[in-house]
Every structure is written in structure tokens, then in C-alpha cells.
Amino acid sequence: MKYGHLERINLTLRMLAPVFIGSGERLNKKEYIFDAKKGIIYFLDLPRLVVFLKSRSLLSKYEEFLIQPRYKDFRVFLKENKIVEADYSSFVSYSITAGEAARVPNFREVVTFIKDADGRPYIPGSSLKGAIRTALAAQLMKKGDWDQERRNIEVADTSGPPRRYLSGESSILEKKAFYRLGIQNPKNGEVLFSPINDFMQGIRISDSAAVDFENLTLAGKYDRKPDGTFNLLPIFRECLIPGTEVQLLMTLDRPMLAKVGLDLNSIEDALHSFADDHYANFEQFFTELPEDASIEAKQGVDIILGGGAGYVSKTLTYNLLPMRDQAVSVTAKILAKQFQRHGHFKDASKYKVSPHILKTTMYAGEYYQMGKCELILK
């Protein structure tokens, strides 16, 4: 729907696989209750817990429990102080199915999903906008002269700290991709190489409404190698389950985007193209398993969203470098510098793909590629 120079598009985001967007919080066993028999995990409301413990004259015991390293599980405290399940409603914020974690009773930590001000899960518009931003940059790199940027990446100095490796080159690349509005400095008439010229200002996406807790589960980390074998890591994340749908609103500033040749159709085309490239350059090099879930976007475009979804879904190395062999070698070099213990120096010669891990998880007995969604633009 068009409102003057603005165009508003209703978006439906459907989870095709478990999706994780982190809150930045990690909970250990002293901060949740895991009922392995029922396959349920309970999350504590700490202010209400304090009130409850005060009413039972247990606050000092709880403080001692927290500082004692030999006590590692909140269930021990509950049992020793005769706190039963019927009491949970007094101090539990919410509960969800433990999912695959129910099969790994000794897992240590839960990484939580982002919540709104009322403590309910939602999809931030910024997460979706970030995925669109990456797809648009990839599309722009198919046009114009990017030879200098390619050379900068290939010959970048590797002697510095891993965290700073390619930071300057990446900054230059992003500015060239996005600073395209042509706004000039009124004093000297020179085009400003600053965020004021970032055309992504012309795309705004609202946050989704809150999602019911029943749409959350715990999902593990199954790192798949090209031959189909995988490593199961003891990391469990709160994830939205497949089939969850949320609504968002995208607002386009049509005159601003027209300056760089963008509109709704070209945004959708970029998303399709990025998904196709992701499969061609990366996904297809990993063996499919009989237990893999059959998923596809039937109405909209494929998009990979959130954390734990992998390097290729968030970066532009494969899109910048036109020859795939070259892209694999450069990606392996980047990852070997940043993650020196992960064996990425063998990616090009042994695995023919970099990184040599496909980020998957399991839900209801089937494997899913982490973060896969369908975006429907109406």
C-alpha cells in the first residue's frame, strides 16, 4: 500500500526450521529447572523467587547455594528444601518443551531467545533487515568494478590480532556497497562518504508482535561435515519451532531507493538470488541424510535468519569473488586466521568447501538447517 512517497508492505515470516535470535543471556543449571522425565524446562522469575524464598525463610540458604561450587543444579536446592512442583507457579516465569535436550540430561547451559519488555519472544525487525542488507549487497556486487576490493581481501595483512583481521577492508567494502545516495557536502560539493548516504535508511522494518511460549523449544548444535557425519555439541538454544509465523511491516522510501535503482521487486529478486547462490556455493556440498526434514518456501523467498546459521549466510566472500575455488581458498584463509583451532586450513584441499561445517539442528527427530525461513512479501 502506498502513502505518498512511502510504500508499506505486510511481511509474513514463516519458520521452516528452528530459528534462534539471542538475548545475550546464558543460563546455567542454577538458573533453571529441568524436568527430564516430563521433558520440560522451567525458567525462573528471580524477583518472584526472592519473595517466595523469603516467605519460606529460605533466602539465606539460597544465597549459600549460589556461592557453593559443589552445588550445580537448582533441583538439588528444591529437593533439600521440600519445594515441589505445585510451588513452581509462585516463582516460574514460563516453561517450554526441552526438545532434544531431554535426550541429553547432563547439558549445562541454555542460551535464551530475545524477549520484549514484557518478557515474551519476538522477531526484531533489525534481524530481518540485516538479512535483506546482506542480500542486496551481494546483488550489487554482480555489477560494477569490485576488483580493488577483491585484491584488498586477498592480500590483507594477517599479522595482526584475529579480531581486527579484515576489519578495515570490510568497512571499505560495505561503504562502497551502501553509501550511494550522492548527498554532497554543502561547503565543498564533495559527495559525503558517511552513513548519511546509506540507502538502507530507505528500508524500515517493524518488530513482530510477541510469540506464544508454546512456539519455543530447546535445539541442539549439530555441526555437519561434508560426508554427513556430525559433531553434537552440548549447547542448547531457545529456538522458535518450525511452523511458527510472525507478521512484520516493511516501509520503503520509494524516492530514496529509486536513486539506487531499488524497489520491492528488486529487493525480492536479491533475496531469491542470494538463496540460490548460498545453495550453489555452499549447501550442496554437504551430504543429505534420510533424517533431513523436507522443507521449502512455497509462497515466498528462502531466507536464513538469526544466530548459529553459519558464516556464509552472513557474509559476502563467495559473492565478491566470482570464481568459486578462489572464494573457498579466501574463506578458508579468513576462518583459519579467526578460528585457529578449527582446522580450516584444510577446507580447500580436503573438503572443497569453506567453512567445512553446515550448521544444523534437530527437531522432532528430523534434521534442519539452522535459521531457514520463508519470507512472504505482500
Short mmCIF file of C-alpha atoms in Angstrom, two decimals, residues 6-332:
data_model
loop_
_atom_site.label_atom_id
_atom_site.label_comp_id
_atom_site.label_asym_id
_atom_site.label_seq_id
_atom_site.Cartn_x
_atom_site.Cartn_y
_atom_site.Cartn_z
CA LEU A 6 6.18 5.68 1.20
CA GLU A 7 5.19 2.12 0.37
CA ARG A 8 4.14 -0.25 3.14
CA ILE A 9 4.34 -4.00 2.68
CA ASN A 10 2.96 -6.63 5.02
CA LEU A 11 5.53 -9.33 5.66
CA THR A 12 4.87 -12.87 6.83
CA LEU A 13 7.89 -14.70 8.19
CA ARG A 14 7.39 -18.45 8.49
CA MET A 15 9.95 -20.58 10.29
CA LEU A 16 10.90 -23.56 8.13
CA ALA A 17 13.48 -24.68 10.70
CA PRO A 18 14.36 -23.78 14.29
CA VAL A 19 15.35 -20.11 14.48
CA PHE A 20 17.50 -18.56 17.19
CA ILE A 21 17.91 -14.85 17.89
CA GLY A 22 19.89 -14.46 21.07
CA SER A 23 19.18 -12.25 24.04
CA GLY A 24 22.83 -12.33 25.08
CA GLU A 25 21.93 -14.31 28.20
CA ARG A 26 23.26 -17.76 29.08
CA LEU A 27 21.71 -19.68 31.95
CA ASN A 28 23.44 -22.39 33.95
CA LYS A 29 21.79 -25.17 35.95
CA LYS A 30 21.37 -22.95 38.98
CA GLU A 31 19.12 -20.66 36.94
CA TYR A 32 16.51 -23.04 35.54
CA ILE A 33 14.70 -26.28 36.43
CA PHE A 34 14.99 -29.19 34.03
CA ASP A 35 12.44 -31.99 34.45
CA ALA A 36 13.96 -34.80 32.37
CA LYS A 37 11.01 -37.16 32.90
CA LYS A 38 8.46 -34.70 31.56
CA GLY A 39 10.82 -33.13 29.03
CA ILE A 40 10.07 -29.64 30.32
CA ILE A 41 12.37 -26.80 31.30
CA TYR A 42 11.19 -24.08 33.69
CA PHE A 43 12.67 -20.59 33.69
CA LEU A 44 12.82 -18.62 36.90
CA ASP A 45 11.37 -15.20 37.67
CA LEU A 46 14.08 -14.06 40.07
CA PRO A 47 12.17 -11.23 41.83
CA ARG A 48 9.24 -13.58 42.49
CA LEU A 49 11.66 -16.31 43.56
CA VAL A 50 13.14 -13.99 46.18
CA VAL A 51 9.66 -13.22 47.52
CA PHE A 52 8.82 -16.93 47.64
CA LEU A 53 12.05 -17.84 49.42
CA LYS A 54 11.53 -15.08 51.96
CA SER A 55 8.08 -16.46 52.71
CA ARG A 56 9.69 -19.85 53.41
CA SER A 57 12.64 -18.35 55.32
CA LEU A 58 14.98 -19.88 52.74
CA LEU A 59 16.68 -16.81 51.31
CA SER A 60 19.93 -17.23 53.25
CA LYS A 61 20.09 -20.89 52.25
CA TYR A 62 19.58 -19.89 48.62
CA GLU A 63 22.40 -17.34 48.83
CA GLU A 64 24.68 -20.04 50.24
CA PHE A 65 23.61 -22.41 47.47
CA LEU A 66 24.59 -19.87 44.80
CA ILE A 67 28.13 -19.39 46.08
CA GLN A 68 28.89 -23.06 46.76
CA PRO A 69 30.65 -24.59 43.73
CA ARG A 70 29.67 -28.14 44.74
CA TYR A 71 26.01 -27.27 44.16
CA LYS A 72 25.47 -27.11 40.41
CA ASP A 73 21.78 -27.87 39.92
CA PHE A 74 18.80 -25.89 41.22
CA ARG A 75 16.87 -29.15 41.55
CA VAL A 76 19.17 -30.12 44.43
CA PHE A 77 18.18 -26.98 46.31
CA LEU A 78 14.49 -27.64 45.65
CA LYS A 79 14.69 -31.21 46.87
CA GLU A 80 16.67 -30.40 50.00
CA ASN A 81 14.16 -27.71 50.97
CA LYS A 82 11.00 -29.66 50.10
CA ILE A 83 9.93 -27.31 47.31
CA VAL A 84 7.65 -29.27 44.98
CA GLU A 85 6.22 -28.77 41.51
CA ALA A 86 2.99 -27.36 42.93
CA ASP A 87 5.07 -24.41 44.18
CA TYR A 88 6.56 -23.58 40.78
CA SER A 89 3.79 -21.19 39.80
CA SER A 90 4.98 -18.90 42.60
CA PHE A 91 8.39 -18.27 41.03
CA VAL A 92 8.49 -19.64 37.46
CA SER A 93 8.24 -17.14 34.61
CA TYR A 94 7.43 -19.66 31.88
CA SER A 95 8.13 -23.21 30.75
CA ILE A 96 8.79 -24.82 27.36
CA THR A 97 9.40 -28.29 25.99
CA ALA A 98 13.02 -29.30 26.37
CA GLY A 99 13.10 -30.74 22.85
CA GLU A 100 16.30 -32.58 22.02
CA ALA A 101 17.80 -31.53 25.36
CA ALA A 102 15.58 -34.15 27.02
CA ARG A 103 17.86 -36.76 25.44
CA VAL A 104 20.97 -35.13 26.89
CA PRO A 105 20.15 -34.82 30.61
CA ASN A 106 23.62 -33.60 31.57
CA PHE A 107 23.68 -30.50 29.38
CA ARG A 108 24.95 -27.49 31.30
CA GLU A 109 23.73 -24.32 29.72
CA VAL A 110 20.78 -22.72 27.93
CA VAL A 111 21.22 -19.75 25.59
CA THR A 112 18.00 -17.74 25.66
CA PHE A 113 15.90 -16.20 22.88
CA ILE A 114 15.41 -12.44 22.71
CA LYS A 115 12.36 -11.16 24.63
CA ASP A 116 10.39 -7.92 24.57
CA ALA A 117 9.80 -5.59 27.53
CA ASP A 118 7.10 -7.96 28.81
CA GLY A 119 9.43 -10.94 28.67
CA ARG A 120 7.89 -12.56 25.57
CA PRO A 121 9.77 -13.78 22.47
CA TYR A 122 9.59 -11.82 19.23
CA ILE A 123 11.45 -11.27 15.95
CA PRO A 124 13.29 -7.91 15.83
CA GLY A 125 12.86 -6.04 12.58
CA SER A 126 16.59 -5.33 12.67
CA SER A 127 17.36 -9.05 12.28
CA LEU A 128 15.30 -9.30 9.12
CA LYS A 129 16.67 -6.00 7.79
CA GLY A 130 20.20 -7.32 8.30
CA ALA A 131 19.46 -10.37 6.16
CA ILE A 132 17.98 -8.16 3.44
CA ARG A 133 21.01 -5.86 3.64
CA THR A 134 23.36 -8.79 3.01
CA ALA A 135 21.31 -9.99 0.03
CA LEU A 136 21.23 -6.52 -1.52
CA ALA A 137 24.99 -6.11 -1.14
CA ALA A 138 25.53 -9.48 -2.81
CA GLN A 139 23.33 -8.43 -5.71
CA LEU A 140 25.17 -5.12 -6.13
CA MET A 141 28.48 -6.96 -6.33
CA LYS A 142 27.33 -8.58 -9.56
CA LYS A 143 27.57 -5.17 -11.21
CA GLY A 144 30.32 -2.58 -11.41
CA ASP A 145 34.03 -2.76 -10.69
CA TRP A 146 34.98 -4.59 -7.48
CA ASP A 147 38.49 -5.63 -8.49
CA GLN A 148 40.23 -3.40 -5.95
CA GLU A 149 38.06 -4.70 -3.12
CA ARG A 150 38.81 -8.28 -4.16
CA ARG A 151 42.55 -7.57 -4.14
CA ASN A 152 42.29 -5.90 -0.73
CA ILE A 153 40.71 -9.03 0.74
CA GLU A 154 43.17 -11.41 -0.92
CA VAL A 155 46.35 -9.61 0.15
CA ALA A 156 45.18 -8.40 3.58
CA ASP A 157 47.79 -8.37 6.33
CA THR A 158 47.43 -11.46 8.55
CA SER A 159 49.97 -10.44 11.19
CA GLY A 160 47.58 -8.52 13.44
CA PRO A 161 45.08 -9.74 16.06
CA PRO A 162 42.39 -12.11 14.70
CA ARG A 163 39.56 -9.81 15.74
CA ARG A 164 40.95 -6.93 13.68
CA TYR A 165 41.77 -9.03 10.62
CA LEU A 166 39.94 -7.61 7.57
CA SER A 167 38.12 -5.00 9.67
CA GLY A 168 39.39 -2.15 7.51
CA GLU A 169 38.82 -3.99 4.24
CA SER A 170 35.29 -4.97 5.30
CA SER A 171 34.48 -1.39 6.25
CA ILE A 172 35.58 -0.07 2.85
CA LEU A 173 33.61 -2.80 1.08
CA GLU A 174 30.40 -2.05 2.98
CA LYS A 175 30.70 1.69 2.42
CA LYS A 176 31.12 1.20 -1.31
CA ALA A 177 28.10 -1.11 -1.38
CA PHE A 178 25.73 1.07 0.65
CA TYR A 179 26.85 4.73 0.59
CA ARG A 180 25.16 5.51 -2.74
CA LEU A 181 22.65 8.32 -2.25
CA GLY A 182 25.00 11.02 -3.55
CA ILE A 183 24.34 13.62 -0.84
CA GLN A 184 27.03 16.30 -1.03
CA ASN A 185 28.85 18.41 1.49
CA PRO A 186 27.28 21.89 1.07
CA LYS A 187 30.64 23.54 1.76
CA ASN A 188 32.72 21.95 -0.99
CA GLY A 189 30.25 19.96 -3.09
CA GLU A 190 32.01 16.66 -2.48
CA VAL A 191 29.90 13.54 -2.01
CA LEU A 192 29.87 12.56 1.66
CA PHE A 193 31.33 9.13 2.34
CA SER A 194 29.29 8.69 5.51
CA PRO A 195 26.12 6.99 6.85
CA ILE A 196 24.00 9.90 5.60
CA ASN A 197 24.38 8.32 2.14
CA ASP A 198 23.43 4.77 3.22
CA PHE A 199 20.42 3.79 1.12
CA MET A 200 19.31 1.27 3.77
CA GLN A 201 17.74 4.29 5.51
CA GLY A 202 15.03 3.84 2.90
CA ILE A 203 14.03 0.45 4.30
CA ARG A 204 12.39 0.22 7.71
CA ILE A 205 11.03 -2.97 9.25
CA SER A 206 8.94 -3.15 12.40
CA ASP A 207 9.41 -5.70 15.15
CA SER A 208 6.94 -8.58 15.16
CA ALA A 209 4.28 -8.98 17.80
CA ALA A 210 5.11 -11.26 20.71
CA VAL A 211 5.05 -15.01 20.08
CA ASP A 212 3.49 -17.54 22.45
CA PHE A 213 5.92 -19.52 24.60
CA GLU A 214 4.49 -22.74 23.16
CA ASN A 215 6.40 -21.86 19.98
CA LEU A 216 9.74 -22.16 21.78
CA THR A 217 11.83 -25.28 22.26
CA LEU A 218 15.43 -26.12 23.03
CA ALA A 219 17.50 -27.05 19.99
CA GLY A 220 20.99 -28.52 19.98
CA LYS A 221 24.00 -27.82 17.80
CA TYR A 222 24.70 -30.49 15.19
CA ASP A 223 27.74 -29.45 13.15
CA ARG A 224 27.58 -31.46 9.91
CA LYS A 225 30.63 -32.24 7.80
CA PRO A 226 30.51 -32.69 4.02
CA ASP A 227 30.42 -36.50 4.36
CA GLY A 228 27.27 -36.31 6.50
CA THR A 229 28.91 -37.06 9.85
CA PHE A 230 28.39 -34.52 12.58
CA ASN A 231 29.52 -33.36 15.99
CA LEU A 232 26.84 -32.85 18.64
CA LEU A 233 27.91 -30.01 20.90
CA PRO A 234 26.43 -29.56 24.41
CA ILE A 235 24.96 -26.17 23.53
CA PHE A 236 21.20 -25.75 23.62
CA ARG A 237 19.42 -22.64 22.43
CA GLU A 238 15.88 -21.44 22.86
CA CYS A 239 14.51 -21.50 19.31
CA LEU A 240 11.24 -20.81 17.56
CA ILE A 241 9.89 -24.08 16.20
CA PRO A 242 9.19 -24.84 12.53
CA GLY A 243 5.75 -23.64 11.51
CA THR A 244 5.83 -20.52 13.68
CA GLU A 245 4.60 -17.44 11.80
CA VAL A 246 5.03 -13.76 12.61
CA GLN A 247 3.87 -10.59 10.90
CA LEU A 248 6.04 -7.53 10.32
CA LEU A 249 5.63 -4.29 8.40
CA MET A 250 8.21 -3.06 5.90
CA THR A 251 8.17 0.60 4.86
CA LEU A 252 10.05 1.68 1.73
CA ASP A 253 11.02 5.26 0.95
CA ARG A 254 10.44 4.99 -2.81
CA PRO A 255 12.25 8.16 -3.98
CA MET A 256 15.29 7.36 -1.85
CA LEU A 257 15.53 3.78 -3.10
CA ALA A 258 14.86 4.86 -6.68
CA LYS A 259 18.16 6.79 -6.57
CA VAL A 260 19.98 3.44 -6.43
CA GLY A 261 17.57 1.54 -8.68
CA LEU A 262 15.77 -0.38 -5.94
CA ASP A 263 12.11 -1.17 -5.36
CA LEU A 264 10.09 -4.02 -3.87
CA ASN A 265 10.65 -6.28 -6.88
CA SER A 266 14.41 -5.81 -6.89
CA ILE A 267 14.58 -6.50 -3.15
CA GLU A 268 12.68 -9.75 -3.66
CA ASP A 269 14.93 -10.64 -6.61
CA ALA A 270 18.03 -10.07 -4.47
CA LEU A 271 16.70 -12.41 -1.79
CA HIS A 272 15.99 -15.13 -4.36
CA SER A 273 19.45 -14.70 -5.86
CA PHE A 274 21.23 -14.82 -2.51
CA ALA A 275 19.39 -18.02 -1.55
CA ASP A 276 20.30 -19.62 -4.90
CA ASP A 277 23.95 -18.62 -4.52
CA HIS A 278 24.04 -19.94 -0.95
CA TYR A 279 22.90 -23.34 -2.18
CA ALA A 280 25.17 -23.40 -5.24
CA ASN A 281 28.32 -22.28 -3.42
CA PHE A 282 27.83 -23.96 -0.07
CA GLU A 283 24.81 -26.09 0.86
CA GLN A 284 25.04 -28.58 -2.00
CA PHE A 285 28.48 -29.72 -0.87
CA PHE A 286 27.08 -31.40 2.25
CA THR A 287 25.63 -34.90 2.14
CA GLU A 288 21.89 -35.10 2.69
CA LEU A 289 20.65 -37.62 5.26
CA PRO A 290 17.45 -39.72 5.34
CA GLU A 291 16.50 -37.92 8.55
CA ASP A 292 16.65 -34.48 6.94
CA ALA A 293 13.34 -32.62 7.07
CA SER A 294 11.76 -31.81 3.72
CA ILE A 295 11.27 -28.05 3.69
CA GLU A 296 10.77 -25.44 1.00
CA ALA A 297 9.39 -21.95 0.57
CA LYS A 298 6.10 -22.42 -1.30
CA GLN A 299 4.79 -18.84 -1.39
CA GLY A 300 7.72 -16.56 -0.72
CA VAL A 301 11.51 -16.49 -0.75
CA ASP A 302 14.02 -18.56 1.20
CA ILE A 303 15.92 -16.60 3.82
CA ILE A 304 18.30 -17.64 6.59
CA LEU A 305 17.81 -15.73 9.82
CA GLY A 306 19.30 -15.47 13.26
CA GLY A 307 22.25 -16.82 15.16
CA GLY A 308 24.02 -20.12 14.70
CA ALA A 309 23.20 -20.18 10.99
CA GLY A 310 26.76 -20.12 9.70
CA TYR A 311 29.38 -17.88 8.10
CA VAL A 312 28.16 -17.99 4.50
CA SER A 313 24.65 -16.78 5.34
CA LYS A 314 26.03 -13.62 6.97
CA THR A 315 28.97 -12.70 4.76
CA LEU A 316 29.83 -11.76 1.19
CA THR A 317 33.08 -13.59 0.43
CA TYR A 318 31.50 -16.01 -2.03
CA ASN A 319 29.54 -13.19 -3.66
CA LEU A 320 32.53 -10.89 -4.02
CA LEU A 321 34.83 -13.49 -5.58
CA PRO A 322 33.41 -14.74 -8.90
CA MET A 323 35.47 -17.95 -9.09
CA ARG A 324 34.25 -20.46 -6.51
CA ASP A 325 37.67 -22.11 -5.99
CA GLN A 326 39.11 -18.71 -5.22
CA ALA A 327 36.25 -17.95 -2.81
CA VAL A 328 36.80 -21.25 -0.97
CA SER A 329 40.52 -20.55 -0.55
CA VAL A 330 39.99 -17.00 0.67
CA THR A 331 37.21 -18.04 3.05
CA ALA A 332 39.43 -20.80 4.45
#
